[in-house]
mmCIF file of C-alpha atoms and ligand atoms in Angstrom:
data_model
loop_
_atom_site.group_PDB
_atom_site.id
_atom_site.type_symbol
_atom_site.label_atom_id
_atom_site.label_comp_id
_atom_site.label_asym_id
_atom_site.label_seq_id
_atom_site.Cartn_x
_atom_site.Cartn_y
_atom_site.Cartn_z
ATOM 1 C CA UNK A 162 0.000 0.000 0.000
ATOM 2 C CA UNK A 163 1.411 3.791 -0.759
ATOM 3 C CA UNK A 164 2.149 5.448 2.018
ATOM 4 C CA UNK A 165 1.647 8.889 1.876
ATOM 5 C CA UNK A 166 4.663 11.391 0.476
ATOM 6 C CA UNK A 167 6.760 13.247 2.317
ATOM 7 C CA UNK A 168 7.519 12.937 6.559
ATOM 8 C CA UNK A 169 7.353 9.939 8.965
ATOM 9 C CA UNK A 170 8.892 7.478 6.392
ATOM 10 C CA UNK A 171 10.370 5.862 9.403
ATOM 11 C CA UNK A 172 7.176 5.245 11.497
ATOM 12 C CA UNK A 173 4.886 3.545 8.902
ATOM 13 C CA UNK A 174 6.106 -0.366 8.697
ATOM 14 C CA UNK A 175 5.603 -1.155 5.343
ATOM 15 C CA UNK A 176 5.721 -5.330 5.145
ATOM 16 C CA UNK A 177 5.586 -5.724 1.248
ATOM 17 C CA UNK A 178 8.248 -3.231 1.120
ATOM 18 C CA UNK A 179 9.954 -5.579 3.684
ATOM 19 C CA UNK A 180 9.289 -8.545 2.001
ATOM 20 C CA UNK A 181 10.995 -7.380 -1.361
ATOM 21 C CA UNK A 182 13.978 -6.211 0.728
ATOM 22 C CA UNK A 183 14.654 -9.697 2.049
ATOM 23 C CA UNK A 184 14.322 -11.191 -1.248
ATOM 24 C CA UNK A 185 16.159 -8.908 -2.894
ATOM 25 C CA UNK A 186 19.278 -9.511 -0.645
ATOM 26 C CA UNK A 187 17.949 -13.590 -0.505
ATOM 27 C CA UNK A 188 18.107 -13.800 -4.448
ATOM 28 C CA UNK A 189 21.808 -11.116 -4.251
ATOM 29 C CA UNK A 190 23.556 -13.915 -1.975
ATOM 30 C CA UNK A 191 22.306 -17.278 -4.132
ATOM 31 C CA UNK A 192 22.762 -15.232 -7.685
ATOM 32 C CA UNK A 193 26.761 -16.215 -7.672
ATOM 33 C CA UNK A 194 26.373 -19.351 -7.832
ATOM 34 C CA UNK A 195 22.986 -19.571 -9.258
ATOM 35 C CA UNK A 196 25.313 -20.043 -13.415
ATOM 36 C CA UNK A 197 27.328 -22.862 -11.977
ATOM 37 C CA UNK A 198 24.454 -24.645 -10.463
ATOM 38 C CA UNK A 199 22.636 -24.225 -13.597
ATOM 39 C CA UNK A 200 19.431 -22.768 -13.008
ATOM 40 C CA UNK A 201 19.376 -20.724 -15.811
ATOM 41 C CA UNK A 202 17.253 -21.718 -18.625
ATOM 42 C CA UNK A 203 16.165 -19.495 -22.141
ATOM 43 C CA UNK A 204 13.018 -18.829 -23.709
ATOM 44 C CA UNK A 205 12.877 -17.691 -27.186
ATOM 45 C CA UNK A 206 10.025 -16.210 -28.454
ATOM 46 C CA UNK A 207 9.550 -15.737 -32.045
ATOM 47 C CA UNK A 208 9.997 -12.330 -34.620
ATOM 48 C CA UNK A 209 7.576 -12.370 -37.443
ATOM 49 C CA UNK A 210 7.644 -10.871 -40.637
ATOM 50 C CA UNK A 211 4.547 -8.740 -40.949
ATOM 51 C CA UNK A 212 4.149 -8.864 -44.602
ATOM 52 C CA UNK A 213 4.011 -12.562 -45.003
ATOM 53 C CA UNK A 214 3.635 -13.912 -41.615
ATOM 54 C CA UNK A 215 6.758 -16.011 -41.761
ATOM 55 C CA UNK A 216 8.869 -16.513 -38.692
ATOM 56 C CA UNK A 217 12.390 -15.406 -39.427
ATOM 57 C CA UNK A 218 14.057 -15.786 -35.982
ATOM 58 C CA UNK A 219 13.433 -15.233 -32.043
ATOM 59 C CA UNK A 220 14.981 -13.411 -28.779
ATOM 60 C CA UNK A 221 16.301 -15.458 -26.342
ATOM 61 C CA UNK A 222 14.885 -14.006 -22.957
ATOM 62 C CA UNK A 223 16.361 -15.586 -20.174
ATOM 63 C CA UNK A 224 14.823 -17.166 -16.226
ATOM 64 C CA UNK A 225 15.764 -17.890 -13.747
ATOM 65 C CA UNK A 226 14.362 -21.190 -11.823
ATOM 66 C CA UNK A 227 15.556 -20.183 -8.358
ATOM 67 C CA UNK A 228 14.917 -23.418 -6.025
ATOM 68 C CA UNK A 229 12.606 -21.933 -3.125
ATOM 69 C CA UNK A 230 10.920 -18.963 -5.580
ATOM 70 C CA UNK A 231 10.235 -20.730 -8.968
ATOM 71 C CA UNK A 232 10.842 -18.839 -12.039
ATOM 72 C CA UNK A 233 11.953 -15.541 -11.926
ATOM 73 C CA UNK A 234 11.730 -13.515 -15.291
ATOM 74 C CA UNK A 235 14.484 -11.285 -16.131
ATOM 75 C CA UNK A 236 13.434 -7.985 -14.498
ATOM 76 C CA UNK A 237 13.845 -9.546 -10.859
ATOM 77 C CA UNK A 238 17.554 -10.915 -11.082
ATOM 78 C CA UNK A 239 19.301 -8.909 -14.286
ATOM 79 C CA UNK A 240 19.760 -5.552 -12.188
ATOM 80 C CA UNK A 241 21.013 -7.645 -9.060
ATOM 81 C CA UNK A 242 23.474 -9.043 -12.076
ATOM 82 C CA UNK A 243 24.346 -5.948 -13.110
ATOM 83 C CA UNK A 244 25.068 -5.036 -9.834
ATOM 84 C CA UNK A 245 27.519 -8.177 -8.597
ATOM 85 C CA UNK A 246 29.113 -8.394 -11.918
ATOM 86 C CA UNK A 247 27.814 -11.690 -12.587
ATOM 87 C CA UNK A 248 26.231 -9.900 -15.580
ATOM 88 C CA UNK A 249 29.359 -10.653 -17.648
ATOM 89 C CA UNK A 250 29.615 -14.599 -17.264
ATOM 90 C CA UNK A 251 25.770 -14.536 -17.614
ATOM 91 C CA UNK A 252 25.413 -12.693 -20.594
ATOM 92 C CA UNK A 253 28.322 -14.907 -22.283
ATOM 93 C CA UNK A 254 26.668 -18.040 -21.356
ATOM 94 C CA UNK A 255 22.900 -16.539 -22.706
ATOM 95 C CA UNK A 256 24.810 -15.499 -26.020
ATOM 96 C CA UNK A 257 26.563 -18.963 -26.207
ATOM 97 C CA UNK A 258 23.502 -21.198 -25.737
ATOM 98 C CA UNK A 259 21.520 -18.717 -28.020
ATOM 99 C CA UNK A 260 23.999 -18.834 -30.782
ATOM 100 C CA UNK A 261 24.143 -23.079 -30.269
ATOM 101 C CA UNK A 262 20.235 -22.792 -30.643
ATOM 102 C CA UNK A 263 20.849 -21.276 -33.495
ATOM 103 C CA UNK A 264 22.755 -23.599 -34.972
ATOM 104 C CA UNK A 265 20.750 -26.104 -34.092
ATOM 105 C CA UNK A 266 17.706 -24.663 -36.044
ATOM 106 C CA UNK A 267 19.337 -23.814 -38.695
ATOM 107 C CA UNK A 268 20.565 -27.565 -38.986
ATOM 108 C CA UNK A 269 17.808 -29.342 -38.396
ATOM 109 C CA UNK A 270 14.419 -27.234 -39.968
ATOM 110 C CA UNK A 271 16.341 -25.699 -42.646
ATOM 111 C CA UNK A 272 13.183 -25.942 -44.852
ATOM 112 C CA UNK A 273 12.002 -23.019 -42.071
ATOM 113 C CA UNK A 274 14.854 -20.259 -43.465
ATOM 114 C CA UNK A 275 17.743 -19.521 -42.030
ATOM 115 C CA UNK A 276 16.338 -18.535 -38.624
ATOM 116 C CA UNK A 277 18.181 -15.691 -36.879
ATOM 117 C CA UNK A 278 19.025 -15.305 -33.196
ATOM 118 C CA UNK A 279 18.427 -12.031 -30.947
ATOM 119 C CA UNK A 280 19.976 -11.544 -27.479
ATOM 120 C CA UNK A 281 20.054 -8.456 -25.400
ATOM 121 C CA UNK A 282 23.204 -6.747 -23.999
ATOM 122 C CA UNK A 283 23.354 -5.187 -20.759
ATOM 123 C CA UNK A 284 25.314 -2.120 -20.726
ATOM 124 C CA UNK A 285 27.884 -3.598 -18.391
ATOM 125 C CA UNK A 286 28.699 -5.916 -21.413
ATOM 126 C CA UNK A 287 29.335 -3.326 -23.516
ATOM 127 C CA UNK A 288 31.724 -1.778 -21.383
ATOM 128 C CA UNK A 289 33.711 -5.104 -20.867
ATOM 129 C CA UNK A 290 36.695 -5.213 -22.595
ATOM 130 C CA UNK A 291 36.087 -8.996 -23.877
ATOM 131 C CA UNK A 292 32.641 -7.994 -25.282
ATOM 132 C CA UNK A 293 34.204 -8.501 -29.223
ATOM 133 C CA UNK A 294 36.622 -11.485 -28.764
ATOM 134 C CA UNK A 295 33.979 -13.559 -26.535
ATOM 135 C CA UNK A 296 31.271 -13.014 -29.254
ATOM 136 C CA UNK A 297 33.995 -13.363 -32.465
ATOM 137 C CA UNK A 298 34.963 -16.889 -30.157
ATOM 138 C CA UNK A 299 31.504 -18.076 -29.625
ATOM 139 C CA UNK A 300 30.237 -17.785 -33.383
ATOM 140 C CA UNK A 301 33.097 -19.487 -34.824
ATOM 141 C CA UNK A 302 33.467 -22.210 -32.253
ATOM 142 C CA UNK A 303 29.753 -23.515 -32.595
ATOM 143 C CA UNK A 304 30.538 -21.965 -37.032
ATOM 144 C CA UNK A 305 27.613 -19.830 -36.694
ATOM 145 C CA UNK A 306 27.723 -16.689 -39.525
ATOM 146 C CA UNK A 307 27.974 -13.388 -37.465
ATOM 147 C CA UNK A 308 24.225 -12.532 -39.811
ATOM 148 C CA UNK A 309 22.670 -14.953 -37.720
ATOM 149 C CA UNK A 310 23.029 -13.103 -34.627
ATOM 150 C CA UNK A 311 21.308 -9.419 -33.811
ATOM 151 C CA UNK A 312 22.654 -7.954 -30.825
ATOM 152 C CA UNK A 313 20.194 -5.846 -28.906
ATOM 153 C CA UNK A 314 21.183 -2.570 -26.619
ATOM 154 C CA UNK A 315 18.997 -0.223 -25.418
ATOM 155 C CA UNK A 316 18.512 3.259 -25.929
ATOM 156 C CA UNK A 317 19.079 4.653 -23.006
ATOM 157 C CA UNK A 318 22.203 2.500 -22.307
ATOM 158 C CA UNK A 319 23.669 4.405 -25.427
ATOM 159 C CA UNK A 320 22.478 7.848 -24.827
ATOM 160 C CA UNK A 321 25.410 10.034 -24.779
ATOM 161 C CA UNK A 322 27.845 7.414 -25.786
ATOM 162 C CA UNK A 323 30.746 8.464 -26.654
ATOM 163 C CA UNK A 324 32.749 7.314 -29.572
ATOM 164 C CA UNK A 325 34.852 4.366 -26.608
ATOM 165 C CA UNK A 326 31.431 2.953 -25.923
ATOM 166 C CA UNK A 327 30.715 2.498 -29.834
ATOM 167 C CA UNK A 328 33.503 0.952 -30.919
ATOM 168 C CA UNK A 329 33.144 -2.637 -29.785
ATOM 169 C CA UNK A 330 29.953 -1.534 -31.353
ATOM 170 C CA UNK A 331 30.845 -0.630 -34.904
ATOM 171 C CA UNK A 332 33.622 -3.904 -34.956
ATOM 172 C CA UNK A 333 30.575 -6.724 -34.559
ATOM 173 C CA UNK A 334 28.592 -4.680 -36.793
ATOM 174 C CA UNK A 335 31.401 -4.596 -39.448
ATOM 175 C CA UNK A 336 31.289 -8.245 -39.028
ATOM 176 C CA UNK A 337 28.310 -8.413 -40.068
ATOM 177 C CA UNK A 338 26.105 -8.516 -36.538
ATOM 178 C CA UNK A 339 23.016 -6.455 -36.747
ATOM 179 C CA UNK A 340 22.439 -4.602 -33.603
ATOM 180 C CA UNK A 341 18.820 -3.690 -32.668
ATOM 181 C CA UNK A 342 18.088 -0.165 -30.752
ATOM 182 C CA UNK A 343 15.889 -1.970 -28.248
ATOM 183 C CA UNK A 344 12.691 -0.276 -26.281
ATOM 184 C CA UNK A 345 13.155 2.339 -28.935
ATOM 185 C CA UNK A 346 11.034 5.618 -27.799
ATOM 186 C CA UNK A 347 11.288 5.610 -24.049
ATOM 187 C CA UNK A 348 13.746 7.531 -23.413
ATOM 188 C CA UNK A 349 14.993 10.795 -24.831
ATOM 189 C CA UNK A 350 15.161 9.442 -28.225
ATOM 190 C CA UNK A 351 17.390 11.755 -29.675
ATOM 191 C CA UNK A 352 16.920 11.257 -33.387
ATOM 192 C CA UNK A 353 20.217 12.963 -34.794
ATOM 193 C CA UNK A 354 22.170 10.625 -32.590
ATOM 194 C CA UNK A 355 20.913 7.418 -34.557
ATOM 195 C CA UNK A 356 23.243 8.521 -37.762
ATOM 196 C CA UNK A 357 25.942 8.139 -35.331
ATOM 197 C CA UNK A 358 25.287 4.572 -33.682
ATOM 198 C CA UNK A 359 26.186 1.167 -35.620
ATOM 199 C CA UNK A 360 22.485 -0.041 -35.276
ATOM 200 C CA UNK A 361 20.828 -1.640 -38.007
ATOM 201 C CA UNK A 362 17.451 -2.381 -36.153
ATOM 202 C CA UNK A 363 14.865 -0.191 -34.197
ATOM 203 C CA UNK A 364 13.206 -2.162 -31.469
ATOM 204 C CA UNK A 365 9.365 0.023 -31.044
ATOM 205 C CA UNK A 366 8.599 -0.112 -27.397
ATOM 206 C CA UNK A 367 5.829 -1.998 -26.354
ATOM 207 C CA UNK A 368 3.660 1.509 -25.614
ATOM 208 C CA UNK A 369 3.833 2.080 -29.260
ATOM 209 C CA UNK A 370 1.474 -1.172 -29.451
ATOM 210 C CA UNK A 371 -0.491 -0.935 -26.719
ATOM 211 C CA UNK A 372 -1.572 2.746 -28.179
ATOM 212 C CA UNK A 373 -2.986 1.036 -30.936
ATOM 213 C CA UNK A 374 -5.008 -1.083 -29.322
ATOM 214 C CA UNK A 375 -8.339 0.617 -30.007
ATOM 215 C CA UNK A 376 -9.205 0.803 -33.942
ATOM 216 C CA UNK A 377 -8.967 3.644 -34.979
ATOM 217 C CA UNK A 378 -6.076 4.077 -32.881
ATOM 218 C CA UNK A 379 -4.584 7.766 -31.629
ATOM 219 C CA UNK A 380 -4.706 9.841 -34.535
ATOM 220 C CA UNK A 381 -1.340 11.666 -33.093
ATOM 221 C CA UNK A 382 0.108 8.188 -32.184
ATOM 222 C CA UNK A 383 -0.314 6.819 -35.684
ATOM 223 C CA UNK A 384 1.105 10.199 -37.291
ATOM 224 C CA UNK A 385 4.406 9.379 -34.687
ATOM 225 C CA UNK A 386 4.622 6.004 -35.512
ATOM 226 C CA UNK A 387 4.660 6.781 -38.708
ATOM 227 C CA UNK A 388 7.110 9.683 -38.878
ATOM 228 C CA UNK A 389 9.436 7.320 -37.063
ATOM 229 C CA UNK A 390 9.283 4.424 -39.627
ATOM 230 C CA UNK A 391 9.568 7.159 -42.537
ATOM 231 C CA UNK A 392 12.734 8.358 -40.279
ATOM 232 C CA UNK A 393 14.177 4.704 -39.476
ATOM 233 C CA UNK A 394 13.479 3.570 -43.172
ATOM 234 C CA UNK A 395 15.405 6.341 -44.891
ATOM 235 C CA UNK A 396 18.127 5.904 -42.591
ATOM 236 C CA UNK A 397 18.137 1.926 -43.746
ATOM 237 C CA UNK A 398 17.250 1.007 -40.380
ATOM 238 C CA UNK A 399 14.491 -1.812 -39.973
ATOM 239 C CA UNK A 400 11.546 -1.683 -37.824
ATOM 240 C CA UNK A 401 10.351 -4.539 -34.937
ATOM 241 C CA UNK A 402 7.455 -3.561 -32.994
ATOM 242 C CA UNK A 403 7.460 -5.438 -29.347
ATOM 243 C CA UNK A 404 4.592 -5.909 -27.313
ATOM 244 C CA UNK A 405 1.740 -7.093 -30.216
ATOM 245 C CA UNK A 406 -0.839 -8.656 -28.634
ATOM 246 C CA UNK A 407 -4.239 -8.396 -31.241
ATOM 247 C CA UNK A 408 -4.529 -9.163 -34.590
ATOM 248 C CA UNK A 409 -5.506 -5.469 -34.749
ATOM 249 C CA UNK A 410 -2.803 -4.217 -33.637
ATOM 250 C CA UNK A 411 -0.580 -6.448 -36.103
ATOM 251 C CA UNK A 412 -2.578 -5.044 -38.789
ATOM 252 C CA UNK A 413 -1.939 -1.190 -37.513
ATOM 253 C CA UNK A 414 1.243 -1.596 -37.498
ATOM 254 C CA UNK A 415 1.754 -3.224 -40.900
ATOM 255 C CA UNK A 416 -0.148 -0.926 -42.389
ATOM 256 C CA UNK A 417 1.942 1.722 -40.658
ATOM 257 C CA UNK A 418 5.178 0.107 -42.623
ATOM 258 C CA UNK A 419 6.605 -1.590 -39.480
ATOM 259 C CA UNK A 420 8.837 -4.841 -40.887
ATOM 260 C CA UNK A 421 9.043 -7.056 -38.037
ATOM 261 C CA UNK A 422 6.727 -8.152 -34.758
ATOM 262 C CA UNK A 423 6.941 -9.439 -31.901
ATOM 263 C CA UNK A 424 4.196 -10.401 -29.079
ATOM 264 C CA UNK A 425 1.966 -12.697 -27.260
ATOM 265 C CA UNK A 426 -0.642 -12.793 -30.543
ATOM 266 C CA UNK A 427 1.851 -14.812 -32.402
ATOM 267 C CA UNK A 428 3.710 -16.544 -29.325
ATOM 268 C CA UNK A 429 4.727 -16.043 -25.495
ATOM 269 C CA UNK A 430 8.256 -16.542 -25.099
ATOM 270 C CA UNK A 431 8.886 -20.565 -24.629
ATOM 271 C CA UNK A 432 11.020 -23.241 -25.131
ATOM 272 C CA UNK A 433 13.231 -24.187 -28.162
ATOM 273 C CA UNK A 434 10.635 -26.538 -29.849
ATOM 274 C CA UNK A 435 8.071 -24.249 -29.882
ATOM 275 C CA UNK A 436 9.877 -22.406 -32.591
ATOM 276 C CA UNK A 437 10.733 -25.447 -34.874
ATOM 277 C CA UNK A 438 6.777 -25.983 -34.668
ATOM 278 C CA UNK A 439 6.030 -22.650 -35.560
ATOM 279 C CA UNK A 440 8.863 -22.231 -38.197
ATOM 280 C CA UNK A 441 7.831 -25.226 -39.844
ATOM 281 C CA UNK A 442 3.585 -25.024 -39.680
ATOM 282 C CA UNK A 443 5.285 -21.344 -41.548
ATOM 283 C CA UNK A 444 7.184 -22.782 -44.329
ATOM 284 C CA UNK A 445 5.255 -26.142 -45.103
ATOM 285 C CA UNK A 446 1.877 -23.934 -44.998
HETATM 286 P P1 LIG B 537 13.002 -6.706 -23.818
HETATM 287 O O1 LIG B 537 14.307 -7.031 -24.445
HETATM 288 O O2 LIG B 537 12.337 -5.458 -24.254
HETATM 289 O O3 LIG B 537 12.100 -8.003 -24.068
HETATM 290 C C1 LIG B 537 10.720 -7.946 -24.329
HETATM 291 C C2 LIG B 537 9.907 -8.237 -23.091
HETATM 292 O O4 LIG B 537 8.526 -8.112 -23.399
HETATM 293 C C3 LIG B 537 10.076 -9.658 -22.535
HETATM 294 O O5 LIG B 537 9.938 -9.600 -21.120
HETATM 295 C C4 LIG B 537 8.887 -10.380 -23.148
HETATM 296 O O6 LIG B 537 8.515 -11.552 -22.439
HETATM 297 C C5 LIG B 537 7.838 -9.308 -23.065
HETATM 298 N N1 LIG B 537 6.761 -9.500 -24.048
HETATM 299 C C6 LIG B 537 6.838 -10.100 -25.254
HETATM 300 N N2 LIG B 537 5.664 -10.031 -25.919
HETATM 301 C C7 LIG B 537 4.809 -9.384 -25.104
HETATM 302 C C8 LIG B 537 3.420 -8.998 -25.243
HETATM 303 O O7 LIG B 537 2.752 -9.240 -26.244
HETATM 304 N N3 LIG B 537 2.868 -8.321 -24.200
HETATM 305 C C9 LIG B 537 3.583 -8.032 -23.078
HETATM 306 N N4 LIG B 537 2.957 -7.382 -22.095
HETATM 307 N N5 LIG B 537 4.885 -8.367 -22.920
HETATM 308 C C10 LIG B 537 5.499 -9.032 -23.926
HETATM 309 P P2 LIG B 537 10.902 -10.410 -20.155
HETATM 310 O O8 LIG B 537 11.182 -11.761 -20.729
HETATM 311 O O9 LIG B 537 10.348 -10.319 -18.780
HETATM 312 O O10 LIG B 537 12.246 -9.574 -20.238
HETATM 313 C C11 LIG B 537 12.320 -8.280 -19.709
HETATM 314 C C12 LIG B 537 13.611 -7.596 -20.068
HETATM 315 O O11 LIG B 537 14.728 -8.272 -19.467
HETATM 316 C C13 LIG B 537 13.921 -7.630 -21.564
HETATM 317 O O12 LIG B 537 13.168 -6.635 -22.210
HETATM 318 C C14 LIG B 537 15.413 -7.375 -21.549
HETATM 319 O O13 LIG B 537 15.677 -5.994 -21.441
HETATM 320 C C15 LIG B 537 15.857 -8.049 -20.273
HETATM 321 N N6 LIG B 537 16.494 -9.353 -20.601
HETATM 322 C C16 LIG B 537 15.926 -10.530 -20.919
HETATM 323 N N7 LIG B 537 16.851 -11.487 -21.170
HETATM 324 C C17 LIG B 537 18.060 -10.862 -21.010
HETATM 325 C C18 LIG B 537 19.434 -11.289 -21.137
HETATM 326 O O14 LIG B 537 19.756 -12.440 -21.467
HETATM 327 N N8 LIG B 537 20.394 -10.353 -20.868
HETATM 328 C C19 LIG B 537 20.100 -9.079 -20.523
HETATM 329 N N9 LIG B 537 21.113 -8.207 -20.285
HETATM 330 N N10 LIG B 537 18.842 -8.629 -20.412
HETATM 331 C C20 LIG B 537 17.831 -9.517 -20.650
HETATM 332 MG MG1 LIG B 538 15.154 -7.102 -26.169
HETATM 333 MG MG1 LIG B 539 12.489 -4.553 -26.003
HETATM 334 MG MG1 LIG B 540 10.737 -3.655 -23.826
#
C-alpha cells in the first residue's frame, strides 16, 4: 500500500516493502552461484515478418528457476546481475547457448529459413573489454555466420555514448552482426544521434502497441509512428514492434510500414521446440 509522500517514512512499517527487501538480498547472496548450479534456462520467443507472416528468428529471454521462488523472469535478477558483476559470465553463457540454438535450427528445420538469433546486452557488457573477442569466439566455435546473430542494446544504455562505448559496437557490426536499438522511444530518443550509432534495427517499445489497441487508434500516435518508420526507413534502419498482442494491432502496425513483430498474438516466449513448430507449420503452410 502507498504510504503517503513526504515525513514519517520511518514510522509507517511497510511489510511488502519488507518482504521485497529480504528477497532482494535472498536472491543477491544465491545469484553467484545460481550459473554454476545451472538454473538458468532461455526462452525464445519468435519475430515475425509482418508482410508474409513467416517466422524469421526469435529473442532469447532468459529465467531464472531459483529453487525456493520458482521462475523468476528477467526484471527480478538482471539488475542484481548488473550489480555483482555476474552480468558478464551470464550474458556470455545466454549469447553462447543462443547462438548453439541457433545452430541447431538452422541444422535441423532448414526448410524453415535460415532462422536468426536475438539476445540483449546489458550495458555492463558493452563496457567489458572482452565484449568482441567472446562473441567473435563463440560464433566461430559452434561456425555460426555473425548474420545470424542481432545484438540488442537499449537506448538509453547508449544515450550520450561516446565514440569508446561504440567501438566494440561498430567492430561486430562490421562483421556483419546487426544490432537492434531496443525499447526504442522511451527515453529521450534523440533522433540525430541514430546517424551516429552502428544499429541496423529499431526495437518500437511496447507503448507504441499498446496505443494502438483501439481501432482507430490515436490519430497523433499513428502520425508518430509513422514519422518514425519514414525516419528509421530512410536511414536503412528496420523496424520490430514489441509488445503485439491483437490481430488489430498487427494489422496497424503493418499498415503503418513496421517490418518485423513481436508479441503474445503470435507466441509467449517458450522453449526451443516451440519455434521449430512454428517455423515449420510457416514454411510447409
Ligand atoms: P526486452 O528485451 O524489451 O524483451 C521484451 C519483453 O517483453 C520480454 O519480457 C517479453 O517476455 C515481453 N513480451 C513479449 N511479448 C509481449 C506482449 O505481447 N505483451 C507483453 N505485455 N509483454 C510481452 P521479459 O522476458 O520479462 O524480459 C524483460 C527484459 O529483461 C527484456 O526486455 C530485456 O531488457 C531483459 N532481458 C531478458 N533477457 C536478457 C538477457 O539475457 N540479458 C540481458 N542483459 N537482459 C535480458
Ligand atoms: Mg530485447
Ligand atoms: Mg524490447
Ligand atoms: Mg521492452
Amino acid at each position: 500500500r502507498a504510504k503517503s509522500a513526504g515525513g514519517n517514512r520511518f514510522e509507517l512499517a511497510d511489510p511488502e516493502a519488507d518482504a521485497r527487501a529480504i528477497t532482494r538480498h535472498g536472491l543477491t547472496t544465491a545469484l553467484p552461484t545460481a550459473l554454476d548450479r545451472g538454473e538458468f534456462f532461455i526462452e525464445y520467443q519468435p519475430l515475425v515478418h509482418l508482410g508474409d507472416g513467416s517466422v524469421r528468428g526469435a529473442e532469447a529471454l532468459v529465467r531464472w528457476l531459483h529453487p525456493q521462488h520458482g521462475v523468476l523472469g528477467p526484471d527480478r535478477f538482471i539488475p542484481l546481475a548488473e550489480h555483482t558483476g555476474l552480468i558478464v559470465p551470464l550474458g556470455r553463457w545466454v549469447l553462447e547457448q543462443s547462438v548453439r540454438q541457433a545452430r541447431d535450427w538452422r541444422e535441423r528445420y532448414d526448410q524453415a529459413g535460415p532462422l536468426r538469433i536475438n539476445v540483449n546486452l546489458s550495458p555492463c557488457q558493452l563496457t567489458h573489454p572482452g565484449l568482441v573477442q567472446d562473441t567473435v569466439d563463440i560464433l566461430e566455435r559452434m561456425g555460426v555466420e555473425p548474420d545470424a546473430l542481432c545484438l540488442e542494446v537499449t537506448e538509453s544504455a547508449l544515450i550520450g555514448a561516446d565514440d569508446d562505448l561504440l567501438k566494440p559496437l561498430r567492430r561486430l557490426a562490421e562483421m556483419g552482426v546487426d544490432i537492434a536499438l531496443d525499447d526504442f522511444g522511451t527515453g529521450y530518443s534523440n533522433l540525430a544521434n541514430l546517424r551516429r550509432l552502428p544499429v541496423s534495427i529499431l526495437k518500437l517499445d511496447r507503448s507504441f502497441t499498446q496505443s494502438m489497441q483501439q481501432f482507430p487508434a490515436d490519430p497523433v500516435d499513428l502520425k508518430i509512428v509513422e514519422g518514425i518508420v519514414a525516419l528509421a526507413h530512410s536511414l536503412n534502419l528496420a523496424v520490430t514492434v514489441e509488445g503485439v498482442e491483437t490481430g488489430a494491432q498487427a494489422e496497424q502496425l503493418r499498415i503503418l510500414g513496421c517490418d518485423t513483430a513481436q508479441g503474445w498474438y503470435y507466441a509467449r516466449p517458450g522453449p526451443p521446440e516451440r519455434l521449430h513448430e512454428l517455423a515449420l507449420v510457416d514454411a510447409t503452410g
